[in-house]
Short mmCIF file of C-alpha atoms and ligand atoms in Angstrom, two decimals:
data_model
loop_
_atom_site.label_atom_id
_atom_site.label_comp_id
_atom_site.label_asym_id
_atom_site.label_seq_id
_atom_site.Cartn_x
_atom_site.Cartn_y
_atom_site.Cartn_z
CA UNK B 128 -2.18 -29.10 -2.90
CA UNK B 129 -2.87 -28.85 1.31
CA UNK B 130 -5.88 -27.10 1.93
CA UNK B 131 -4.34 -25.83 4.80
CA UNK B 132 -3.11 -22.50 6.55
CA UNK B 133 0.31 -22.59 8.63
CA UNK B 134 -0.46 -22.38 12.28
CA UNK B 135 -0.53 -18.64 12.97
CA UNK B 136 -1.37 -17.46 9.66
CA UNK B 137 -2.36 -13.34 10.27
CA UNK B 138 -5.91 -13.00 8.72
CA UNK B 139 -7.14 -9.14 8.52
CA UNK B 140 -7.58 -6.31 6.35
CA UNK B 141 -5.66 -3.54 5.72
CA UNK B 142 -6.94 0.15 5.38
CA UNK B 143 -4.56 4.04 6.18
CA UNK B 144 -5.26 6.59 8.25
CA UNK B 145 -6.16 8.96 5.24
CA UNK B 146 -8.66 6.93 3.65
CA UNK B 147 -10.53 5.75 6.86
CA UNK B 148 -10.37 7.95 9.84
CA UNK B 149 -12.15 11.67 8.77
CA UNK B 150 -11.92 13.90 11.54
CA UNK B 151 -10.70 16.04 9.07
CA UNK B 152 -9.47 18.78 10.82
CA UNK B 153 -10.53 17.77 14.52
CA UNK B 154 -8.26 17.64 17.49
CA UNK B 155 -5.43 19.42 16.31
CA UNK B 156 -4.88 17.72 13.15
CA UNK B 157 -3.19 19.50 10.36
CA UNK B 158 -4.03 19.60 6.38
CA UNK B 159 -2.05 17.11 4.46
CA UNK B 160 -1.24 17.43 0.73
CA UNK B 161 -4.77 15.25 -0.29
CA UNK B 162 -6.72 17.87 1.96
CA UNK B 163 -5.24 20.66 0.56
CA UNK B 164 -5.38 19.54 -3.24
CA UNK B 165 -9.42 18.84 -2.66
CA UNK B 166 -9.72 22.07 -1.77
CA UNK B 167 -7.88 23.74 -4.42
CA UNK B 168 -9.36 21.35 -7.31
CA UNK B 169 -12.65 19.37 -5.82
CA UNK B 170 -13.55 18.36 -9.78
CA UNK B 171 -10.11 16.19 -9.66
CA UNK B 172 -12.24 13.93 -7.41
CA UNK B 173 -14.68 11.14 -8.47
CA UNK B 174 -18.28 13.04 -7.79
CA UNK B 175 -16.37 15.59 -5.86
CA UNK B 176 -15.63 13.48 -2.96
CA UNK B 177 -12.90 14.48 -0.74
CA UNK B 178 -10.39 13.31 2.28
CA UNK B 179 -13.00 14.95 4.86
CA UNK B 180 -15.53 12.20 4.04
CA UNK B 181 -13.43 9.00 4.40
CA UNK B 182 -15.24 5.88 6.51
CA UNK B 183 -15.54 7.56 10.27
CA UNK B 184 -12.89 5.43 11.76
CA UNK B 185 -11.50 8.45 14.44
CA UNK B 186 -15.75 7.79 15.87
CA UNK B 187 -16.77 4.00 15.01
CA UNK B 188 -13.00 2.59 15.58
CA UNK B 189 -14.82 0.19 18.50
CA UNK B 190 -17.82 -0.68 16.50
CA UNK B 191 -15.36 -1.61 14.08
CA UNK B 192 -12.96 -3.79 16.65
CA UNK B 193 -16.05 -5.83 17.18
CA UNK B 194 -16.66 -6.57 13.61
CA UNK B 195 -13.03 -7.77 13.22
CA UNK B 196 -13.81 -9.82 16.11
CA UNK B 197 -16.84 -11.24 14.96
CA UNK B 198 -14.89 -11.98 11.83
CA UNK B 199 -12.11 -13.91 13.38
CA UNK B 200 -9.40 -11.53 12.29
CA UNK B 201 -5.71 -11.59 14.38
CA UNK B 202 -4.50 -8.51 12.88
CA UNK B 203 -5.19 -5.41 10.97
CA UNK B 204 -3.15 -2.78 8.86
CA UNK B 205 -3.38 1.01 9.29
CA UNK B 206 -1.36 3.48 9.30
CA UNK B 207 -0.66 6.86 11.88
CA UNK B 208 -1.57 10.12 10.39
CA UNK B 209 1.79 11.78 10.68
CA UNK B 210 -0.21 15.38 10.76
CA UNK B 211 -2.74 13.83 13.43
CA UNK B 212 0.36 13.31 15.97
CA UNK B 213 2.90 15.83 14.91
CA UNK B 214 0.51 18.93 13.50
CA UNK B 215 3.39 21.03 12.40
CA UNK B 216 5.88 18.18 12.45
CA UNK B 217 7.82 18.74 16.06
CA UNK B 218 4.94 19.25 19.01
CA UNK B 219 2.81 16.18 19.76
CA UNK B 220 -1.02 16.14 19.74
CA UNK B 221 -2.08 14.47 22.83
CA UNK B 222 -5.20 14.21 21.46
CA UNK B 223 -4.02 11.72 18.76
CA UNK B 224 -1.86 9.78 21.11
CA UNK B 225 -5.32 9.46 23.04
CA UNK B 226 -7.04 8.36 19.63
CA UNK B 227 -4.24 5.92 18.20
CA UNK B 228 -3.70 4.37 22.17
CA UNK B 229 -6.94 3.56 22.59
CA UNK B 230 -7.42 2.24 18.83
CA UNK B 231 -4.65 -0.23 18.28
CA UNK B 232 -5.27 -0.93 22.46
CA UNK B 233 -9.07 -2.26 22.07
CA UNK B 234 -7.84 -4.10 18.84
CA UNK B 235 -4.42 -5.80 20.94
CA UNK B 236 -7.27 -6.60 23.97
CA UNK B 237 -9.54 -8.63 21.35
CA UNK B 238 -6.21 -10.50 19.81
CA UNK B 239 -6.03 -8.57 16.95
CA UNK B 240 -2.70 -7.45 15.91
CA UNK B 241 -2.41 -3.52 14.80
CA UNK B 242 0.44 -3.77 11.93
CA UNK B 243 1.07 0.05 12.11
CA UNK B 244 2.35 1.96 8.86
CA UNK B 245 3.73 5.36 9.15
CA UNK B 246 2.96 6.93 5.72
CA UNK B 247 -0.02 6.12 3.10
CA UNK B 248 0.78 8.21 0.65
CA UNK B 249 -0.45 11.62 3.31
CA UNK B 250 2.94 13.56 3.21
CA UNK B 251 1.84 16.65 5.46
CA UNK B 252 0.98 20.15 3.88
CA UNK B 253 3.72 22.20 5.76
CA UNK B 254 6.19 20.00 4.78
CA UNK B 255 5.50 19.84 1.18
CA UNK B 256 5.42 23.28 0.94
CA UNK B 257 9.13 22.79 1.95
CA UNK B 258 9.53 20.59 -1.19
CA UNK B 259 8.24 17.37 0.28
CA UNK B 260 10.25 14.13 -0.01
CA UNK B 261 12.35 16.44 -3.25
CA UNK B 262 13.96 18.14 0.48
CA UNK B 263 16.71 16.06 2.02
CA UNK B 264 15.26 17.63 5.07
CA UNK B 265 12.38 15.41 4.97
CA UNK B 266 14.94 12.54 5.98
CA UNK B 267 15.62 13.80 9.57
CA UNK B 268 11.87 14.90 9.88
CA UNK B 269 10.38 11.28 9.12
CA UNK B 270 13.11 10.02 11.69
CA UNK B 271 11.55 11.90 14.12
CA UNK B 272 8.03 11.20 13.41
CA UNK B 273 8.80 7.59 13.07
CA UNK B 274 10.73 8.20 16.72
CA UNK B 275 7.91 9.81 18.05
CA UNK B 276 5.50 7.07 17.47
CA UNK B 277 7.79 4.04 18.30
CA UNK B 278 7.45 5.82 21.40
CA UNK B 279 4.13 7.01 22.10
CA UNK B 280 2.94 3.04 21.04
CA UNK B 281 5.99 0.76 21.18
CA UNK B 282 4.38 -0.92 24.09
CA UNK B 283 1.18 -1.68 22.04
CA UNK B 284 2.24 -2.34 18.47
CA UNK B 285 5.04 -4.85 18.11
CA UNK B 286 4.22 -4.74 14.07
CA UNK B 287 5.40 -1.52 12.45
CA UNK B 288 5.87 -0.74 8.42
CA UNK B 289 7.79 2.85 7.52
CA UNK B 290 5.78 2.66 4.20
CA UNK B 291 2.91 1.52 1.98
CA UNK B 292 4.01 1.36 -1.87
CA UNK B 293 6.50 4.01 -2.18
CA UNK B 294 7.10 3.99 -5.68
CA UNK B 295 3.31 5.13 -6.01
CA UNK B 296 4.24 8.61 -4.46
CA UNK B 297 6.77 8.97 -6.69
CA UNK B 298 5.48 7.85 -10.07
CA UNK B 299 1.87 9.33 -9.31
CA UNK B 300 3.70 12.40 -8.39
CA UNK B 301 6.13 13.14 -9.95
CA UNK B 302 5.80 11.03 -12.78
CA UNK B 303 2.00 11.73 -13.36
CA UNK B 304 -0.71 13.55 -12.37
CA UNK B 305 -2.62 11.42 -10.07
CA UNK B 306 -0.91 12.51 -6.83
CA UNK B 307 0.13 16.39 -5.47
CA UNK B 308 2.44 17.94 -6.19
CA UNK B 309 1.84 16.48 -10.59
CA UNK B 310 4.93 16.90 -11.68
CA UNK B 311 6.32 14.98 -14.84
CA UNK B 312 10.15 15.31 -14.27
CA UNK B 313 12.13 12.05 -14.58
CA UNK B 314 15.20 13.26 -12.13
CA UNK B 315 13.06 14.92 -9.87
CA UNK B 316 10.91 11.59 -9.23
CA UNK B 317 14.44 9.70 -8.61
CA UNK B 318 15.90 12.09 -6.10
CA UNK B 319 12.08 11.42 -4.42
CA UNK B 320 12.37 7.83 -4.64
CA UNK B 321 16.22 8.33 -3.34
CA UNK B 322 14.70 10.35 -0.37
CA UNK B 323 12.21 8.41 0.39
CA UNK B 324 14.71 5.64 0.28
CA UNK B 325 17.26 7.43 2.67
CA UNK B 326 13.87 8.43 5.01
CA UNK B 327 12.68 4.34 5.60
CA UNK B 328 16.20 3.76 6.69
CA UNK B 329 16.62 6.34 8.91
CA UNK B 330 13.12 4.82 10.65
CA UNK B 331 14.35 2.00 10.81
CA UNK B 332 17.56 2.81 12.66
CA UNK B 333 15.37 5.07 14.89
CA UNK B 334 13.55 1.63 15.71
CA UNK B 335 16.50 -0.86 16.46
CA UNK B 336 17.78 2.26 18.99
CA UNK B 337 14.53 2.10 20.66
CA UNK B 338 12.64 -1.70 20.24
CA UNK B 339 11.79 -4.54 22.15
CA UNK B 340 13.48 -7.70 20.77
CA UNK B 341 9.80 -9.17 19.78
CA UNK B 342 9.19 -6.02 17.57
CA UNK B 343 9.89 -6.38 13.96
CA UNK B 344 9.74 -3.69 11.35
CA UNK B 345 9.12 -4.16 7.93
CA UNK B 346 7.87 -2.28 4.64
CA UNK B 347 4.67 -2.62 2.17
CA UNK B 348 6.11 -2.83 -1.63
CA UNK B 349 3.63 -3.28 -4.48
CA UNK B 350 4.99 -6.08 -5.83
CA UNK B 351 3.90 -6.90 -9.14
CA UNK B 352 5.65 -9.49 -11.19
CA UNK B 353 6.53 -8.28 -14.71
CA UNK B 354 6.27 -10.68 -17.98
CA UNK B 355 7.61 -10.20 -21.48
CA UNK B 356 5.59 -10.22 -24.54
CA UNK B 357 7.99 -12.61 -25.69
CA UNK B 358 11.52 -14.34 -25.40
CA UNK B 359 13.02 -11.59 -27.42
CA UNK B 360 16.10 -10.15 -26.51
CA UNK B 361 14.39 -6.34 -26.70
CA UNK B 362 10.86 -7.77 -24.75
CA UNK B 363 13.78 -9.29 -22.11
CA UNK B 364 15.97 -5.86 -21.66
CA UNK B 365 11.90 -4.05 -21.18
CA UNK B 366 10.93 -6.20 -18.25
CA UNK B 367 14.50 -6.26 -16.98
CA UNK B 368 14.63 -2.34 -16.53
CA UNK B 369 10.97 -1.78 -15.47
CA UNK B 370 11.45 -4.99 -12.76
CA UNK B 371 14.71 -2.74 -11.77
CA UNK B 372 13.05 0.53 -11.76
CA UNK B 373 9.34 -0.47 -10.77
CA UNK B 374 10.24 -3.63 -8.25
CA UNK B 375 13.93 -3.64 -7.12
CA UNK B 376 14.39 0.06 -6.61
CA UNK B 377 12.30 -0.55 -3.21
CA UNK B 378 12.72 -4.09 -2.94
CA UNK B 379 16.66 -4.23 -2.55
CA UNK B 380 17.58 -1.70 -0.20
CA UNK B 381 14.86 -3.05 2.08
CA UNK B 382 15.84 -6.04 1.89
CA UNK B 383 19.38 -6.14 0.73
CA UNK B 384 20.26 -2.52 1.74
CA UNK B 385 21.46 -1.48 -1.18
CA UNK B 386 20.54 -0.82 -4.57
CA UNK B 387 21.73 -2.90 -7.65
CA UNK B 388 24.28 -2.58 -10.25
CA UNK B 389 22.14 -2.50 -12.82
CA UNK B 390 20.01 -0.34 -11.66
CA UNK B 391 22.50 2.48 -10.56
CA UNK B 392 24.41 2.05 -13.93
CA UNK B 393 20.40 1.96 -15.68
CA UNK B 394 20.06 5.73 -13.83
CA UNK B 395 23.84 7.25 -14.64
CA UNK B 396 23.55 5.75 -18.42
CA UNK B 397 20.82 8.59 -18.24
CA UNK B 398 21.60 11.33 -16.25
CA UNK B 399 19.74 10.19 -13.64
CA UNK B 400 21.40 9.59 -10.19
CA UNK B 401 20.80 11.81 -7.24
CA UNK B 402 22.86 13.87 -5.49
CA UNK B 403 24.44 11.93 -2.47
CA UNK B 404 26.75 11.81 0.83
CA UNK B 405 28.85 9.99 1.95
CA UNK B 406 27.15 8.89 5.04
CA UNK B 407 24.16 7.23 2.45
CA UNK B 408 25.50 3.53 1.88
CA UNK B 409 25.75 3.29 5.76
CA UNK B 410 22.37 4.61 6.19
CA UNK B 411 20.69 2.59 3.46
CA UNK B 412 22.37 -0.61 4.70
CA UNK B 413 20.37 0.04 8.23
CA UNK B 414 16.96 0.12 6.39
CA UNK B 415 17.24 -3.72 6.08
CA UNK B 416 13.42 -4.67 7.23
CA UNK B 417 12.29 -7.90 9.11
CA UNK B 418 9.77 -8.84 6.96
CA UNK B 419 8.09 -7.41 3.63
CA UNK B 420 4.61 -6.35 3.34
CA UNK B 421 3.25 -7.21 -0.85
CA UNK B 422 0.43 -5.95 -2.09
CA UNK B 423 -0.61 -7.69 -4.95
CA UNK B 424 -3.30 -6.58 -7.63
CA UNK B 425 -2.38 -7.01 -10.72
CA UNK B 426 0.40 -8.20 -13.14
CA UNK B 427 2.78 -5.53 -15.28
CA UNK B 428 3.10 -7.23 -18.29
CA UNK B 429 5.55 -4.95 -21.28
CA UNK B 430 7.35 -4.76 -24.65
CA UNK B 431 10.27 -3.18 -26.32
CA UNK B 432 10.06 0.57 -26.71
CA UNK B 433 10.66 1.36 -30.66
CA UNK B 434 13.83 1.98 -31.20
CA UNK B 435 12.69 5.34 -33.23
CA UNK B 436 10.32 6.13 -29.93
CA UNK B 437 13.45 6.70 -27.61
CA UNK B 438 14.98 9.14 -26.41
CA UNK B 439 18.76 9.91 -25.15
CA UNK B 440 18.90 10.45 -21.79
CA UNK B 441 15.46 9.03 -20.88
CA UNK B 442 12.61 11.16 -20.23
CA UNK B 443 10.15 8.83 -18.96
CA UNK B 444 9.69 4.97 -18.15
CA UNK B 445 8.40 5.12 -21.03
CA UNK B 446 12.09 5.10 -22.68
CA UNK B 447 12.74 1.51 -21.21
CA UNK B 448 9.12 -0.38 -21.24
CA UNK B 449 6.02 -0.34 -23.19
CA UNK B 450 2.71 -1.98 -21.68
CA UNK B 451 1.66 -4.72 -23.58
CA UNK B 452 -2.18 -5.71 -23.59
CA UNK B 453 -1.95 -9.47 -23.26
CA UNK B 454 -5.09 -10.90 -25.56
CA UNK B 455 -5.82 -13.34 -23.12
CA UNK B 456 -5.88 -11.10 -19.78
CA UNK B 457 -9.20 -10.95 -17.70
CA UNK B 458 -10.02 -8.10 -16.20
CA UNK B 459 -12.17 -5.67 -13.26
CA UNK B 460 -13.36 -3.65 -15.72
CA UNK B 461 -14.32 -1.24 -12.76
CA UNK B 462 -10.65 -0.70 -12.28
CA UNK B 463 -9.31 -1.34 -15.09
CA UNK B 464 -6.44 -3.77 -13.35
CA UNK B 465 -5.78 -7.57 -14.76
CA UNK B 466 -6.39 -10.37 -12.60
CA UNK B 467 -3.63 -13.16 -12.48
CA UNK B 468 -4.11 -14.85 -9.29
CA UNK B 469 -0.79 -16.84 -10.46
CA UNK B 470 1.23 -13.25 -9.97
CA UNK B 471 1.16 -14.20 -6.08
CA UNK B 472 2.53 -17.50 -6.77
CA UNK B 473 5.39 -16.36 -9.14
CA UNK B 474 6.23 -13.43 -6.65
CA UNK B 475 6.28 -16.04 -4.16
CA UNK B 476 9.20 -17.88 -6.21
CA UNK B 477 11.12 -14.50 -6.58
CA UNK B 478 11.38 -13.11 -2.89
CA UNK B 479 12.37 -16.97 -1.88
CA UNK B 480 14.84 -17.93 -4.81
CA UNK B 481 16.13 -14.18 -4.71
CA UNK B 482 15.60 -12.36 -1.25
CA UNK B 483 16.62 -14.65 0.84
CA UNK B 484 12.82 -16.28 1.45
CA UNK B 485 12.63 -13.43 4.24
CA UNK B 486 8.93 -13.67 5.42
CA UNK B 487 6.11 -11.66 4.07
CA UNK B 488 2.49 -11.56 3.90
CA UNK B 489 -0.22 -10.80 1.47
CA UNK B 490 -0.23 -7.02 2.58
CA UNK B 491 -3.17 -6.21 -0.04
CA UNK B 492 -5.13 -7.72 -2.22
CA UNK B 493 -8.79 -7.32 -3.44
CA UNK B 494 -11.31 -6.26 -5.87
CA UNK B 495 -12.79 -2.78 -6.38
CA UNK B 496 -16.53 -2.62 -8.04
CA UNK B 497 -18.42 -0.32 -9.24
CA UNK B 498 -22.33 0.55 -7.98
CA UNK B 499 -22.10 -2.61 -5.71
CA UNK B 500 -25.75 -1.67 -4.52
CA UNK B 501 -26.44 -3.88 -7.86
CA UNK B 502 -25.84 -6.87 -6.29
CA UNK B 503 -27.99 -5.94 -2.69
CA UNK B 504 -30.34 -8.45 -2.08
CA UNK B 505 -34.16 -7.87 -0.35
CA UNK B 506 -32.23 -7.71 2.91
CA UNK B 507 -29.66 -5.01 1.46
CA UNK B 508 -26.64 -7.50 1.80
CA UNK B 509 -24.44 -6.96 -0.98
CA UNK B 510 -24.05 -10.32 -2.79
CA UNK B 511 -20.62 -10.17 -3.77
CA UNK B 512 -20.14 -13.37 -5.17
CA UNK B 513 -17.25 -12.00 -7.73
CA UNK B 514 -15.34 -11.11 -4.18
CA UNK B 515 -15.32 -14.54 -2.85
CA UNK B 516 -13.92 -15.99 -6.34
CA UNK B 517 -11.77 -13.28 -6.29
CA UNK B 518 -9.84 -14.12 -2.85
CA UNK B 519 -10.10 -17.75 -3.20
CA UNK B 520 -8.42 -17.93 -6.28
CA UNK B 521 -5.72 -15.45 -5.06
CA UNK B 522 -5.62 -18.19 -1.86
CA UNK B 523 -5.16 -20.92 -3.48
CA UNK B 524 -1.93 -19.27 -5.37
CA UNK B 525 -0.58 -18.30 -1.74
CA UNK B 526 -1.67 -21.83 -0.89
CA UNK B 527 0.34 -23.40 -4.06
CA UNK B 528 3.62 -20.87 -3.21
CA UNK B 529 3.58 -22.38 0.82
CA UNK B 530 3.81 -25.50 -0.39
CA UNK B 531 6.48 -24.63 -2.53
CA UNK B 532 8.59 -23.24 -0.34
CA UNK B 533 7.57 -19.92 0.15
CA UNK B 534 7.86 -17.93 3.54
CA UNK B 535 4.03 -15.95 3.11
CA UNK B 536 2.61 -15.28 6.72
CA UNK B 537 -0.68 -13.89 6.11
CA UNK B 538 -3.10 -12.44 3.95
CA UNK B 539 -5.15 -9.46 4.37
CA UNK B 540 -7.72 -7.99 2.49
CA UNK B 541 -8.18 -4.59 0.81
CA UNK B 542 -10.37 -3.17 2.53
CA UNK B 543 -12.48 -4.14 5.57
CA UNK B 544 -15.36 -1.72 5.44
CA UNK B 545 -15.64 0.29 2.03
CA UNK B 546 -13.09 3.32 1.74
CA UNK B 547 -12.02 6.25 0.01
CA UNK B 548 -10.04 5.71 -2.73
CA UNK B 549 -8.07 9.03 -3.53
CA UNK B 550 -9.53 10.30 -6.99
CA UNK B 551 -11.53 7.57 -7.26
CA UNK B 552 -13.25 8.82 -3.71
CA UNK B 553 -16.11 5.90 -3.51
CA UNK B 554 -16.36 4.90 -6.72
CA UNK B 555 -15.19 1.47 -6.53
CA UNK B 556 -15.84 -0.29 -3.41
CA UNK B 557 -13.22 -3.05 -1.98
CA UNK B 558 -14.64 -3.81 1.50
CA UNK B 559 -16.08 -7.06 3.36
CA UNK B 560 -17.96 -4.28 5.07
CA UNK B 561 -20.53 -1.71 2.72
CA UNK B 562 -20.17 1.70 4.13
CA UNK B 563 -23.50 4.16 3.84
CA UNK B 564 -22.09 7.25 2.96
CA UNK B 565 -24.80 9.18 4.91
CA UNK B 566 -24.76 8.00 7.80
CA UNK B 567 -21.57 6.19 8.20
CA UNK B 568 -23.65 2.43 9.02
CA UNK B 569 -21.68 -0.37 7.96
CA UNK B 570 -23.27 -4.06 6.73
CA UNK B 571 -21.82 -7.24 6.20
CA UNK B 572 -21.30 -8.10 2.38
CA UNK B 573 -22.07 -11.94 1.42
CA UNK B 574 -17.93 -12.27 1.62
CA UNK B 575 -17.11 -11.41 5.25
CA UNK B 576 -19.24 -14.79 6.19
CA UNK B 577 -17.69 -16.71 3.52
CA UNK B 578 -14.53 -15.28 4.88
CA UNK B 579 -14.88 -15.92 8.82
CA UNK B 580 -15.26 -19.87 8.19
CA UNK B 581 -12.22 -19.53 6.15
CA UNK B 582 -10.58 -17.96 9.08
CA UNK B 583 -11.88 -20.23 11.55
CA UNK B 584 -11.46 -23.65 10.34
CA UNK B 585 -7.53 -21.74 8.92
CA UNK B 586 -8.16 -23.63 5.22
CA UNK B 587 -9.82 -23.25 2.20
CA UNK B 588 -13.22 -24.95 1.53
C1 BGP S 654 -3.26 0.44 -3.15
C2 BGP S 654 -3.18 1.46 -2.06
C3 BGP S 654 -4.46 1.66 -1.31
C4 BGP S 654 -5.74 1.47 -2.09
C5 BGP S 654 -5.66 0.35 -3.12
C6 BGP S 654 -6.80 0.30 -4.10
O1 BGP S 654 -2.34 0.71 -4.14
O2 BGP S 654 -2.19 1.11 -1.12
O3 BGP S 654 -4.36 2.90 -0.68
O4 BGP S 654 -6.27 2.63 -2.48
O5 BGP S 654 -4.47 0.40 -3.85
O6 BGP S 654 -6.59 1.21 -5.14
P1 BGP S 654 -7.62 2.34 -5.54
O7 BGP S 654 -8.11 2.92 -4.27
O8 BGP S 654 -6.83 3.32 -6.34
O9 BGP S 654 -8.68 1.67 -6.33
#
């Protein structure tokens, strides 16, 4: 196996705009759903930690451009606060234009690459109160925000995204609890996923209208590859409808633009489908993206439901998939995800036998632990051995699925310097970079030198 990087491989990290910058409320910005849930329920929120005390980003974003520099990085992922540059969705803050200008300009003048997402799970307050992504209204205000931006930065970020992991809005939402508005309604999450859907397409048309030909404009899927418990023809139909509903329902209009037969006849076998227009097909055809983002933790491994257990139409995923707890799985017991470093590898094998081998990158990827001050040395470095393991074994899969074939263009970390992780605030920390929650200081972790030589020499030692 080569040990070897392909010539421009993007190294970075990725982090959002909701879980890094703070400035809560400063310049103008506006509350978005995470701000507004933390204030109504604070004891949702691991040691009742909320979106106002995220990593300082909007006052240490140049200290921060010269630790990606020292690192060697040539890119880095964030995303725009839609309620930072459009407040109440149709006047634009200056102030954040200032902020994001200056931001992804510092990183562009050290050769770093900003690969700029539009929406990290912050849909803004005064539009959810108008039924959030459930409104088809929400279509025609993302095209505008998306417009908006492609022109206030078009000229500094060639690398754009419309979205990071939108089925998590959806199932966390409206599927679960874990996510505003915590709604369990089975329809109600597919006309959000439909929505959503409809909304990256309509970005993306706003972006062909306005870009330069070297701009490219892609979307970041959580990609996880889904085994079987067995060979069985019930363990086969599971993963078959949770790869459809889980994977594809992203993956193939934003790639294929459109959505397959299986899974459209999957949602009207249950009363499912969403209301539609004629108009849609052309629309969803136009979201076809130039590259794919994956972010890759963690297998989703199922079984056959009982057939006693279901239930006619389905009510939940539940209805088409059971988990399975593989014996053999190792796992972060902080975060209680598997890790299968070969998932990246058989992913790999997917997106180039069945999506056309359009290029991607390791979008995320990384390790969340638990009271990491355990593993401080006398100097206070944080000797995350378990990190390095963790990425080179994820590598060498990437490494394995190049040489195979595969069209992967980079790999970025989750996260650079620690972050806040929704409920799970600061509980679990990811970065190459520890964070002190006081006072906002940031230290190198043991990784980020192991991970500059990697950089540097471009192959793994
Ligand atoms: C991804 C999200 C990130 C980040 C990461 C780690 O799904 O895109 O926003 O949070 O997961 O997960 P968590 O923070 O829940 O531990």
């Amino acid at each position: 196996m080569p040990i070897k990087f392909p010539d421009a491989f993007l190294w970075g990290a990725a982090t959002s705009a909701p879980q890094s910058e703070g400035g809560q409320y400063s310049d103008g910005k506006s509350a978005s759903t995470w701000d507004v849930w933390f204030e109504r329920n604070p004891e949702r929120f691991h040691d009742q930690v909320g979106p106002k005390d995220t990593s300082f980003v909007y006052e240490r974003y140049q200290e921060d451009i010269g630790l990606m520099t020292e690192m060697n990085f040539n890119s880095f992922r964030t995303s725009i606060s839609w309620n930072r540059l459009l407040p109440d969705g149709k006047t634009l803050n200056e102030a954040a234009v200032r902020f994001y200008r200056d931001y992804f300009g510092k990183m562009k003048q050290q050769g770093i690459e900003p690969i700029v997402n539009l929406f990290h799970f912050d849909m803004p307050w005064w539009l959810m109160e108008k039924g959030g992504w459930e409104n088809r209204e929400a279509i025609d205000h993302f095209a505008f925000y998306a417009n908006t931006a492609f022109e206030a930065f078009g000229d500094i970020v060639q690398s754009w995204v419309t979205f990071n992991e939108p089925i998590v809005h959806v199932e966390c939402g409206y599927m679960g609890d874990d996510h505003w508005p915590q709604v369990r309604d089975f329809k109600r999450a597919v006309t959000v996923a439909y929505h959503t859907a409809l909304a990256h397409a309509a970005a993306v048309s706003e972006f062909r209208k306005l870009a330069a030909s070297a701009s490219q404009i892609g979307i970041i899927l959580n990609l996880s590859p889904v085994y079987a418990r067995s060979e069985s023809a019930g363990d086969l139909e599971a993963k078959r409808a949770m790869e459809e509903l889980q994977i594809r329902s992203f993956l193939d209009p934003a790639v294929k633009g459109n959505y397959s037969e299986r899974l459209v006849a999957l949602l009207e076998e249950n009363g499912l489908l969403p209301d539609t227009q004629p108009d849609d097909a052309a629309l969803l055809s136009a979201g076809k993206v130039d590259f794919l983002g994956v972010n890759y933790y963690q297998p989703i491994r199922v079984q056959s439901v009982p057939q006693d257990e279901v239930h006619h139409p389905a009510q939940s995923m539940d209805d088409f998939a059971r988990r399975y707890d593989w014996p053999e799985k190792i796992m972060n017991p902080y975060r209680g995800w598997e890790i299968y470093p070969e998932g990246i590898y058989d992913l790999a094998m997917m997106i180039k036998e069945e999506y056309g081998n359009i290029p991607w990158f390791v979008s995320e990827n990384g390790m969340g632990v638990a009271e990491e001050e355990r593993f401080m040395d006398e100097t206070g470095m944080v000797q995350d051995d378990y990190r390095i393991a963790f990425i080179r074994d994820h590598l060498q899969q990437v490494l394995r699925a190049i040489e195979a074939g595969a069209n992967c263009q980079g790999y970025h970390l989750w996260t650079f310097v620690d972050c806040w992780s929704w409920l799970n605030a600061y509980k679990n920390r990811y970065g190459f970079y520890r964070l002190d929650l006081e006072t906002g200081n940031r230290t190198p972790k043991k990784s980020s030198f192991w991970m500059r030589e990697i950089i540097k020499a471009n192959q793994l030692d």
